[in-house]
JSON list of C-alpha atoms in Angstrom, two decimals:
[
{"chain": "A", "resi": 58, "resn": "MET", "atom": "CA", "xyz": [20.66, 33.34, 29.69]},
{"chain": "A", "resi": 59, "resn": "ARG", "atom": "CA", "xyz": [17.24, 34.57, 30.51]},
{"chain": "A", "resi": 60, "resn": "VAL", "atom": "CA", "xyz": [15.71, 32.39, 27.73]},
{"chain": "A", "resi": 61, "resn": "ARG", "atom": "CA", "xyz": [17.44, 29.32, 29.14]},
{"chain": "A", "resi": 62, "resn": "ALA", "atom": "CA", "xyz": [16.06, 30.06, 32.61]},
{"chain": "A", "resi": 63, "resn": "LEU", "atom": "CA", "xyz": [12.56, 30.42, 31.19]},
{"chain": "A", "resi": 64, "resn": "ARG", "atom": "CA", "xyz": [12.90, 27.22, 29.16]},
{"chain": "A", "resi": 65, "resn": "GLU", "atom": "CA", "xyz": [14.11, 25.24, 32.15]},
{"chain": "A", "resi": 66, "resn": "GLY", "atom": "CA", "xyz": [11.15, 26.41, 34.18]},
{"chain": "A", "resi": 67, "resn": "LEU", "atom": "CA", "xyz": [8.58, 25.11, 31.65]},
{"chain": "A", "resi": 68, "resn": "PRO", "atom": "CA", "xyz": [7.19, 21.60, 32.00]},
{"chain": "A", "resi": 69, "resn": "SER", "atom": "CA", "xyz": [8.52, 19.04, 29.54]},
{"chain": "A", "resi": 70, "resn": "LEU", "atom": "CA", "xyz": [6.46, 18.28, 26.46]},
{"chain": "A", "resi": 71, "resn": "ARG", "atom": "CA", "xyz": [7.87, 14.77, 26.27]},
{"chain": "A", "resi": 72, "resn": "PRO", "atom": "CA", "xyz": [5.53, 12.01, 27.40]},
{"chain": "A", "resi": 73, "resn": "ALA", "atom": "CA", "xyz": [6.30, 10.47, 30.76]},
{"chain": "A", "resi": 74, "resn": "ALA", "atom": "CA", "xyz": [7.94, 7.07, 30.72]},
{"chain": "A", "resi": 75, "resn": "ARG", "atom": "CA", "xyz": [5.38, 4.26, 30.99]},
{"chain": "A", "resi": 76, "resn": "THR", "atom": "CA", "xyz": [5.55, 1.67, 33.62]},
{"chain": "A", "resi": 77, "resn": "GLY", "atom": "CA", "xyz": [3.61, -1.54, 33.42]},
{"chain": "A", "resi": 78, "resn": "PRO", "atom": "CA", "xyz": [2.06, -3.39, 30.50]},
{"chain": "A", "resi": 79, "resn": "PRO", "atom": "CA", "xyz": [0.98, -1.51, 27.38]},
{"chain": "A", "resi": 80, "resn": "PRO", "atom": "CA", "xyz": [-2.74, -0.73, 27.12]},
{"chain": "A", "resi": 81, "resn": "ARG", "atom": "CA", "xyz": [-4.93, -3.20, 25.22]},
{"chain": "A", "resi": 82, "resn": "THR", "atom": "CA", "xyz": [-6.74, -1.85, 22.22]},
{"chain": "A", "resi": 83, "resn": "SER", "atom": "CA", "xyz": [-9.80, -3.36, 20.66]},
{"chain": "A", "resi": 84, "resn": "VAL", "atom": "CA", "xyz": [-11.64, -2.38, 17.53]},
{"chain": "A", "resi": 85, "resn": "ARG", "atom": "CA", "xyz": [-15.27, -3.29, 17.16]},
{"chain": "A", "resi": 86, "resn": "THR", "atom": "CA", "xyz": [-16.61, -3.87, 13.70]},
{"chain": "A", "resi": 87, "resn": "GLY", "atom": "CA", "xyz": [-19.91, -4.99, 12.31]},
{"chain": "A", "resi": 88, "resn": "PRO", "atom": "CA", "xyz": [-20.57, -8.15, 10.33]},
{"chain": "A", "resi": 89, "resn": "SER", "atom": "CA", "xyz": [-18.12, -8.48, 7.47]},
{"chain": "A", "resi": 90, "resn": "VAL", "atom": "CA", "xyz": [-17.23, -10.63, 4.51]},
{"chain": "A", "resi": 91, "resn": "PRO", "atom": "CA", "xyz": [-13.76, -11.64, 3.34]},
{"chain": "A", "resi": 92, "resn": "ALA", "atom": "CA", "xyz": [-12.27, -9.62, 0.49]},
{"chain": "A", "resi": 93, "resn": "LEU", "atom": "CA", "xyz": [-11.90, -12.88, -1.38]},
{"chain": "A", "resi": 94, "resn": "LEU", "atom": "CA", "xyz": [-15.68, -12.85, -1.89]},
{"chain": "A", "resi": 95, "resn": "LEU", "atom": "CA", "xyz": [-15.43, -9.45, -3.58]},
{"chain": "A", "resi": 96, "resn": "ARG", "atom": "CA", "xyz": [-12.87, -10.83, -5.99]},
{"chain": "A", "resi": 97, "resn": "LEU", "atom": "CA", "xyz": [-14.98, -13.91, -6.59]},
{"chain": "A", "resi": 98, "resn": "GLY", "atom": "CA", "xyz": [-17.87, -11.55, -7.33]},
{"chain": "A", "resi": 99, "resn": "LEU", "atom": "CA", "xyz": [-15.79, -9.88, -10.06]},
{"chain": "A", "resi": 100, "resn": "LEU", "atom": "CA", "xyz": [-15.17, -13.25, -11.69]},
{"chain": "A", "resi": 101, "resn": "LEU", "atom": "CA", "xyz": [-18.86, -14.13, -11.46]},
{"chain": "A", "resi": 102, "resn": "LEU", "atom": "CA", "xyz": [-19.93, -10.81, -12.99]},
{"chain": "A", "resi": 103, "resn": "CYS", "atom": "CA", "xyz": [-17.71, -11.48, -16.01]},
{"chain": "A", "resi": 104, "resn": "LEU", "atom": "CA", "xyz": [-19.05, -15.00, -16.32]},
{"chain": "A", "resi": 105, "resn": "ALA", "atom": "CA", "xyz": [-22.64, -13.75, -15.93]},
{"chain": "A", "resi": 106, "resn": "ALA", "atom": "CA", "xyz": [-22.14, -11.89, -19.19]},
{"chain": "A", "resi": 107, "resn": "GLY", "atom": "CA", "xyz": [-21.63, -15.24, -20.93]},
{"chain": "A", "resi": 108, "resn": "PRO", "atom": "CA", "xyz": [-25.29, -16.20, -21.38]},
{"chain": "A", "resi": 109, "resn": "VAL", "atom": "CA", "xyz": [-26.05, -12.62, -22.40]},
{"chain": "A", "resi": 110, "resn": "LEU", "atom": "CA", "xyz": [-23.21, -11.98, -24.83]},
{"chain": "A", "resi": 111, "resn": "ALA", "atom": "CA", "xyz": [-21.17, -15.07, -25.67]},
{"chain": "A", "resi": 112, "resn": "ALA", "atom": "CA", "xyz": [-22.05, -16.55, -29.03]},
{"chain": "A", "resi": 113, "resn": "SER", "atom": "CA", "xyz": [-19.11, -18.93, -29.26]},
{"chain": "A", "resi": 114, "resn": "GLN", "atom": "CA", "xyz": [-16.80, -21.03, -27.12]},
{"chain": "A", "resi": 115, "resn": "ALA", "atom": "CA", "xyz": [-13.95, -18.58, -27.77]},
{"chain": "A", "resi": 116, "resn": "GLN", "atom": "CA", "xyz": [-15.99, -15.73, -26.28]},
{"chain": "A", "resi": 117, "resn": "TRP", "atom": "CA", "xyz": [-16.59, -17.80, -23.13]},
{"chain": "A", "resi": 118, "resn": "TRP", "atom": "CA", "xyz": [-12.82, -18.23, -22.81]},
{"chain": "A", "resi": 119, "resn": "VAL", "atom": "CA", "xyz": [-12.34, -14.48, -23.24]},
{"chain": "A", "resi": 120, "resn": "LEU", "atom": "CA", "xyz": [-14.89, -13.82, -20.48]},
{"chain": "A", "resi": 121, "resn": "LEU", "atom": "CA", "xyz": [-13.19, -16.34, -18.21]},
{"chain": "A", "resi": 122, "resn": "ALA", "atom": "CA", "xyz": [-9.78, -14.78, -18.84]},
{"chain": "A", "resi": 123, "resn": "ALA", "atom": "CA", "xyz": [-11.13, -11.27, -18.20]},
{"chain": "A", "resi": 124, "resn": "GLY", "atom": "CA", "xyz": [-12.81, -12.47, -15.00]},
{"chain": "A", "resi": 125, "resn": "VAL", "atom": "CA", "xyz": [-9.68, -14.19, -13.69]},
{"chain": "A", "resi": 126, "resn": "LEU", "atom": "CA", "xyz": [-7.59, -11.13, -14.53]},
{"chain": "A", "resi": 127, "resn": "VAL", "atom": "CA", "xyz": [-9.80, -8.67, -12.66]},
{"chain": "A", "resi": 128, "resn": "ALA", "atom": "CA", "xyz": [-10.28, -11.08, -9.75]},
{"chain": "A", "resi": 129, "resn": "ALA", "atom": "CA", "xyz": [-6.52, -11.47, -9.37]},
{"chain": "A", "resi": 130, "resn": "ARG", "atom": "CA", "xyz": [-5.76, -7.76, -9.76]},
{"chain": "A", "resi": 131, "resn": "PRO", "atom": "CA", "xyz": [-8.80, -5.46, -9.60]},
{"chain": "A", "resi": 132, "resn": "HIS", "atom": "CA", "xyz": [-6.90, -2.38, -10.71]},
{"chain": "A", "resi": 133, "resn": "ALA", "atom": "CA", "xyz": [-9.09, 0.32, -12.27]},
{"chain": "A", "resi": 134, "resn": "ALA", "atom": "CA", "xyz": [-7.38, -0.01, -15.68]},
{"chain": "A", "resi": 135, "resn": "LEU", "atom": "CA", "xyz": [-7.90, -3.78, -15.79]},
{"chain": "A", "resi": 136, "resn": "VAL", "atom": "CA", "xyz": [-11.52, -3.55, -14.64]},
{"chain": "A", "resi": 137, "resn": "SER", "atom": "CA", "xyz": [-12.15, -0.91, -17.32]},
{"chain": "A", "resi": 138, "resn": "LEU", "atom": "CA", "xyz": [-10.52, -3.19, -19.87]},
{"chain": "A", "resi": 139, "resn": "ALA", "atom": "CA", "xyz": [-12.83, -6.04, -18.81]},
{"chain": "A", "resi": 140, "resn": "ALA", "atom": "CA", "xyz": [-15.84, -3.72, -19.18]},
{"chain": "A", "resi": 141, "resn": "ALA", "atom": "CA", "xyz": [-14.58, -2.74, -22.64]},
{"chain": "A", "resi": 142, "resn": "VAL", "atom": "CA", "xyz": [-14.38, -6.44, -23.54]},
{"chain": "A", "resi": 143, "resn": "LEU", "atom": "CA", "xyz": [-18.04, -6.82, -22.56]},
{"chain": "A", "resi": 144, "resn": "VAL", "atom": "CA", "xyz": [-19.03, -3.81, -24.67]},
{"chain": "A", "resi": 145, "resn": "GLY", "atom": "CA", "xyz": [-17.00, -5.13, -27.60]},
{"chain": "A", "resi": 146, "resn": "MET", "atom": "CA", "xyz": [-18.73, -8.49, -27.34]},
{"chain": "A", "resi": 147, "resn": "LEU", "atom": "CA", "xyz": [-22.10, -6.75, -27.47]},
{"chain": "A", "resi": 148, "resn": "ALA", "atom": "CA", "xyz": [-20.99, -4.86, -30.57]},
{"chain": "A", "resi": 149, "resn": "VAL", "atom": "CA", "xyz": [-19.89, -8.12, -32.24]},
{"chain": "A", "resi": 150, "resn": "SER", "atom": "CA", "xyz": [-22.70, -10.45, -31.27]},
{"chain": "A", "resi": 151, "resn": "GLY", "atom": "CA", "xyz": [-25.52, -8.29, -29.90]},
{"chain": "A", "resi": 152, "resn": "GLU", "atom": "CA", "xyz": [-28.79, -9.16, -31.57]},
{"chain": "A", "resi": 153, "resn": "HIS", "atom": "CA", "xyz": [-31.50, -8.58, -28.98]},
{"chain": "A", "resi": 154, "resn": "ALA", "atom": "CA", "xyz": [-32.72, -5.38, -27.39]},
{"chain": "A", "resi": 155, "resn": "TRP", "atom": "CA", "xyz": [-32.65, -6.85, -23.86]},
{"chain": "A", "resi": 156, "resn": "GLN", "atom": "CA", "xyz": [-28.87, -7.34, -24.04]},
{"chain": "A", "resi": 157, "resn": "LEU", "atom": "CA", "xyz": [-28.07, -3.63, -23.69]},
{"chain": "A", "resi": 158, "resn": "PRO", "atom": "CA", "xyz": [-29.83, -3.07, -20.32]},
{"chain": "A", "resi": 159, "resn": "VAL", "atom": "CA", "xyz": [-28.27, -6.26, -18.93]},
{"chain": "A", "resi": 160, "resn": "LEU", "atom": "CA", "xyz": [-24.85, -5.16, -20.14]},
{"chain": "A", "resi": 161, "resn": "VAL", "atom": "CA", "xyz": [-25.36, -1.74, -18.52]},
{"chain": "A", "resi": 162, "resn": "LEU", "atom": "CA", "xyz": [-26.12, -3.46, -15.21]},
{"chain": "A", "resi": 163, "resn": "LEU", "atom": "CA", "xyz": [-23.18, -5.87, -15.43]},
{"chain": "A", "resi": 164, "resn": "THR", "atom": "CA", "xyz": [-20.57, -3.29, -16.42]},
{"chain": "A", "resi": 165, "resn": "HIS", "atom": "CA", "xyz": [-21.71, -0.83, -13.76]},
{"chain": "A", "resi": 166, "resn": "ALA", "atom": "CA", "xyz": [-21.62, -3.56, -11.09]},
{"chain": "A", "resi": 167, "resn": "LEU", "atom": "CA", "xyz": [-18.20, -4.66, -12.34]},
{"chain": "A", "resi": 168, "resn": "LEU", "atom": "CA", "xyz": [-16.81, -1.12, -12.10]},
{"chain": "A", "resi": 169, "resn": "ARG", "atom": "CA", "xyz": [-18.25, -0.45, -8.62]},
{"chain": "A", "resi": 170, "resn": "LEU", "atom": "CA", "xyz": [-17.22, -3.80, -7.16]},
{"chain": "A", "resi": 171, "resn": "GLY", "atom": "CA", "xyz": [-13.80, -3.51, -8.79]},
{"chain": "A", "resi": 172, "resn": "ALA", "atom": "CA", "xyz": [-13.19, -0.14, -7.16]},
{"chain": "A", "resi": 173, "resn": "LEU", "atom": "CA", "xyz": [-14.07, -1.57, -3.76]},
{"chain": "A", "resi": 174, "resn": "ALA", "atom": "CA", "xyz": [-12.06, -4.77, -4.25]},
{"chain": "A", "resi": 175, "resn": "ASP", "atom": "CA", "xyz": [-9.01, -2.77, -5.33]},
{"chain": "A", "resi": 176, "resn": "ALA", "atom": "CA", "xyz": [-9.03, -0.89, -2.02]},
{"chain": "A", "resi": 177, "resn": "VAL", "atom": "CA", "xyz": [-9.03, -4.06, 0.10]},
{"chain": "A", "resi": 178, "resn": "ALA", "atom": "CA", "xyz": [-6.12, -6.47, 0.54]},
{"chain": "A", "resi": 179, "resn": "TRP", "atom": "CA", "xyz": [-6.59, -10.16, -0.21]},
{"chain": "A", "resi": 180, "resn": "GLN", "atom": "CA", "xyz": [-6.65, -11.00, 3.49]},
{"chain": "A", "resi": 181, "resn": "GLY", "atom": "CA", "xyz": [-8.89, -8.05, 4.41]},
{"chain": "A", "resi": 182, "resn": "ARG", "atom": "CA", "xyz": [-12.52, -7.98, 5.33]},
{"chain": "A", "resi": 183, "resn": "VAL", "atom": "CA", "xyz": [-15.27, -5.60, 4.24]},
{"chain": "A", "resi": 184, "resn": "GLU", "atom": "CA", "xyz": [-18.08, -4.67, 6.55]},
{"chain": "A", "resi": 185, "resn": "LEU", "atom": "CA", "xyz": [-21.55, -5.30, 5.23]},
{"chain": "A", "resi": 186, "resn": "GLY", "atom": "CA", "xyz": [-22.35, -1.70, 6.16]},
{"chain": "A", "resi": 187, "resn": "VAL", "atom": "CA", "xyz": [-19.88, -0.52, 3.52]},
{"chain": "A", "resi": 188, "resn": "LEU", "atom": "CA", "xyz": [-21.64, -2.59, 0.89]},
{"chain": "A", "resi": 189, "resn": "ARG", "atom": "CA", "xyz": [-25.04, -1.44, 2.13]},
{"chain": "A", "resi": 190, "resn": "ASP", "atom": "CA", "xyz": [-23.98, 2.22, 2.07]},
{"chain": "A", "resi": 191, "resn": "GLY", "atom": "CA", "xyz": [-22.89, 1.90, -1.56]},
{"chain": "A", "resi": 192, "resn": "ALA", "atom": "CA", "xyz": [-26.15, 0.26, -2.63]},
{"chain": "A", "resi": 193, "resn": "GLY", "atom": "CA", "xyz": [-28.16, 3.50, -2.66]},
{"chain": "A", "resi": 194, "resn": "GLY", "atom": "CA", "xyz": [-25.74, 5.24, -4.98]},
{"chain": "A", "resi": 195, "resn": "PHE", "atom": "CA", "xyz": [-25.52, 2.17, -7.18]},
{"chain": "A", "resi": 196, "resn": "LEU", "atom": "CA", "xyz": [-29.29, 2.01, -7.55]},
{"chain": "A", "resi": 197, "resn": "ALA", "atom": "CA", "xyz": [-29.60, 5.74, -8.27]},
{"chain": "A", "resi": 198, "resn": "VAL", "atom": "CA", "xyz": [-26.97, 5.62, -11.00]},
{"chain": "A", "resi": 199, "resn": "GLN", "atom": "CA", "xyz": [-28.44, 2.38, -12.32]},
{"chain": "A", "resi": 200, "resn": "ALA", "atom": "CA", "xyz": [-31.89, 3.98, -12.65]},
{"chain": "A", "resi": 201, "resn": "VAL", "atom": "CA", "xyz": [-30.45, 6.73, -14.83]},
{"chain": "A", "resi": 202, "resn": "ALA", "atom": "CA", "xyz": [-28.28, 4.29, -16.78]},
{"chain": "A", "resi": 203, "resn": "GLN", "atom": "CA", "xyz": [-31.20, 1.96, -17.47]},
{"chain": "A", "resi": 204, "resn": "ALA", "atom": "CA", "xyz": [-33.33, 4.90, -18.59]},
{"chain": "A", "resi": 205, "resn": "ALA", "atom": "CA", "xyz": [-30.51, 5.93, -20.94]},
{"chain": "A", "resi": 206, "resn": "ALA", "atom": "CA", "xyz": [-30.27, 2.38, -22.31]},
{"chain": "A", "resi": 207, "resn": "VAL", "atom": "CA", "xyz": [-34.00, 2.20, -22.96]},
{"chain": "A", "resi": 208, "resn": "LEU", "atom": "CA", "xyz": [-33.92, 5.66, -24.52]},
{"chain": "A", "resi": 209, "resn": "ALA", "atom": "CA", "xyz": [-31.06, 4.56, -26.78]},
{"chain": "A", "resi": 210, "resn": "LEU", "atom": "CA", "xyz": [-33.05, 1.52, -27.88]},
{"chain": "A", "resi": 211, "resn": "VAL", "atom": "CA", "xyz": [-36.20, 3.54, -28.51]},
{"chain": "A", "resi": 212, "resn": "LEU", "atom": "CA", "xyz": [-34.42, 6.30, -30.42]},
{"chain": "A", "resi": 213, "resn": "ASP", "atom": "CA", "xyz": [-32.19, 3.94, -32.40]},
{"chain": "A", "resi": 214, "resn": "GLY", "atom": "CA", "xyz": [-32.82, 5.36, -35.85]},
{"chain": "A", "resi": 215, "resn": "ALA", "atom": "CA", "xyz": [-36.44, 6.10, -34.94]},
{"chain": "A", "resi": 216, "resn": "ALA", "atom": "CA", "xyz": [-36.34, 9.72, -33.82]},
{"chain": "A", "resi": 217, "resn": "PRO", "atom": "CA", "xyz": [-38.77, 11.44, -36.21]},
{"chain": "A", "resi": 218, "resn": "VAL", "atom": "CA", "xyz": [-37.36, 14.86, -35.48]},
{"chain": "A", "resi": 219, "resn": "PRO", "atom": "CA", "xyz": [-33.70, 15.42, -34.50]},
{"chain": "A", "resi": 220, "resn": "TRP", "atom": "CA", "xyz": [-34.61, 17.86, -31.74]},
{"chain": "A", "resi": 221, "resn": "LEU", "atom": "CA", "xyz": [-36.70, 15.13, -30.08]},
{"chain": "A", "resi": 222, "resn": "ALA", "atom": "CA", "xyz": [-33.50, 13.26, -29.31]},
{"chain": "A", "resi": 223, "resn": "VAL", "atom": "CA", "xyz": [-32.00, 16.42, -27.80]},
{"chain": "A", "resi": 224, "resn": "VAL", "atom": "CA", "xyz": [-35.10, 16.95, -25.61]},
{"chain": "A", "resi": 225, "resn": "ALA", "atom": "CA", "xyz": [-35.04, 13.31, -24.52]},
{"chain": "A", "resi": 226, "resn": "VAL", "atom": "CA", "xyz": [-31.35, 13.47, -23.58]},
{"chain": "A", "resi": 227, "resn": "GLY", "atom": "CA", "xyz": [-31.96, 16.77, -21.74]},
{"chain": "A", "resi": 228, "resn": "GLY", "atom": "CA", "xyz": [-34.81, 15.21, -19.78]},
{"chain": "A", "resi": 229, "resn": "LEU", "atom": "CA", "xyz": [-32.62, 12.25, -18.96]},
{"chain": "A", "resi": 230, "resn": "GLY", "atom": "CA", "xyz": [-29.90, 14.63, -17.78]},
{"chain": "A", "resi": 231, "resn": "ALA", "atom": "CA", "xyz": [-32.37, 16.40, -15.49]},
{"chain": "A", "resi": 232, "resn": "LEU", "atom": "CA", "xyz": [-33.53, 13.05, -14.11]},
{"chain": "A", "resi": 233, "resn": "GLY", "atom": "CA", "xyz": [-29.91, 12.05, -13.57]},
{"chain": "A", "resi": 234, "resn": "TRP", "atom": "CA", "xyz": [-29.14, 15.30, -11.79]},
{"chain": "A", "resi": 235, "resn": "THR", "atom": "CA", "xyz": [-32.12, 14.83, -9.49]},
{"chain": "A", "resi": 236, "resn": "LEU", "atom": "CA", "xyz": [-31.32, 11.23, -8.59]},
{"chain": "A", "resi": 237, "resn": "VAL", "atom": "CA", "xyz": [-27.54, 11.51, -8.32]},
{"chain": "A", "resi": 238, "resn": "ARG", "atom": "CA", "xyz": [-26.99, 14.93, -6.75]},
{"chain": "A", "resi": 239, "resn": "ASP", "atom": "CA", "xyz": [-26.65, 13.43, -3.26]},
{"chain": "A", "resi": 240, "resn": "LEU", "atom": "CA", "xyz": [-23.77, 11.25, -4.47]},
{"chain": "A", "resi": 241, "resn": "ARG", "atom": "CA", "xyz": [-21.48, 14.27, -4.89]},
{"chain": "A", "resi": 242, "resn": "ASP", "atom": "CA", "xyz": [-20.77, 14.20, -1.16]}
]
């Protein structure tokens, strides 16, 4: 009985009934682009690999199919599959040293843009600030990746001493750690 008396004396935790019109809410955002442009970017990245990698008409069709697939459904597994297609095409028809750095750039851009496009609905919009914020990390990782690609081309069967390759990879790892450590946040 005493508990009931104490409980009845306390103010109610339920919100008071509202009278009048509901409050208006507004959300302010910065300049943005439609998510459809992100998906179009995925298609264009796959097609940009054509002049770099495609040696036949059939390879162009494969690139187009991969681009349409990741643009329609930018799931991580499908984007990774499209990147694997690009790497496979380099393995089949790669003849020039410049193809590897371009492929590194295209696959990295495809993976980053695919991750962002997968998080946004078709009808959604992406603020330019989100794209701008991701650019620093992209460039830092790309610097290390391009250094690794050049190192791979230089050391391709040319390392005079096996430990030189280990030292080069260790130096590249230290450079990568320095440039990318802020991305862990």
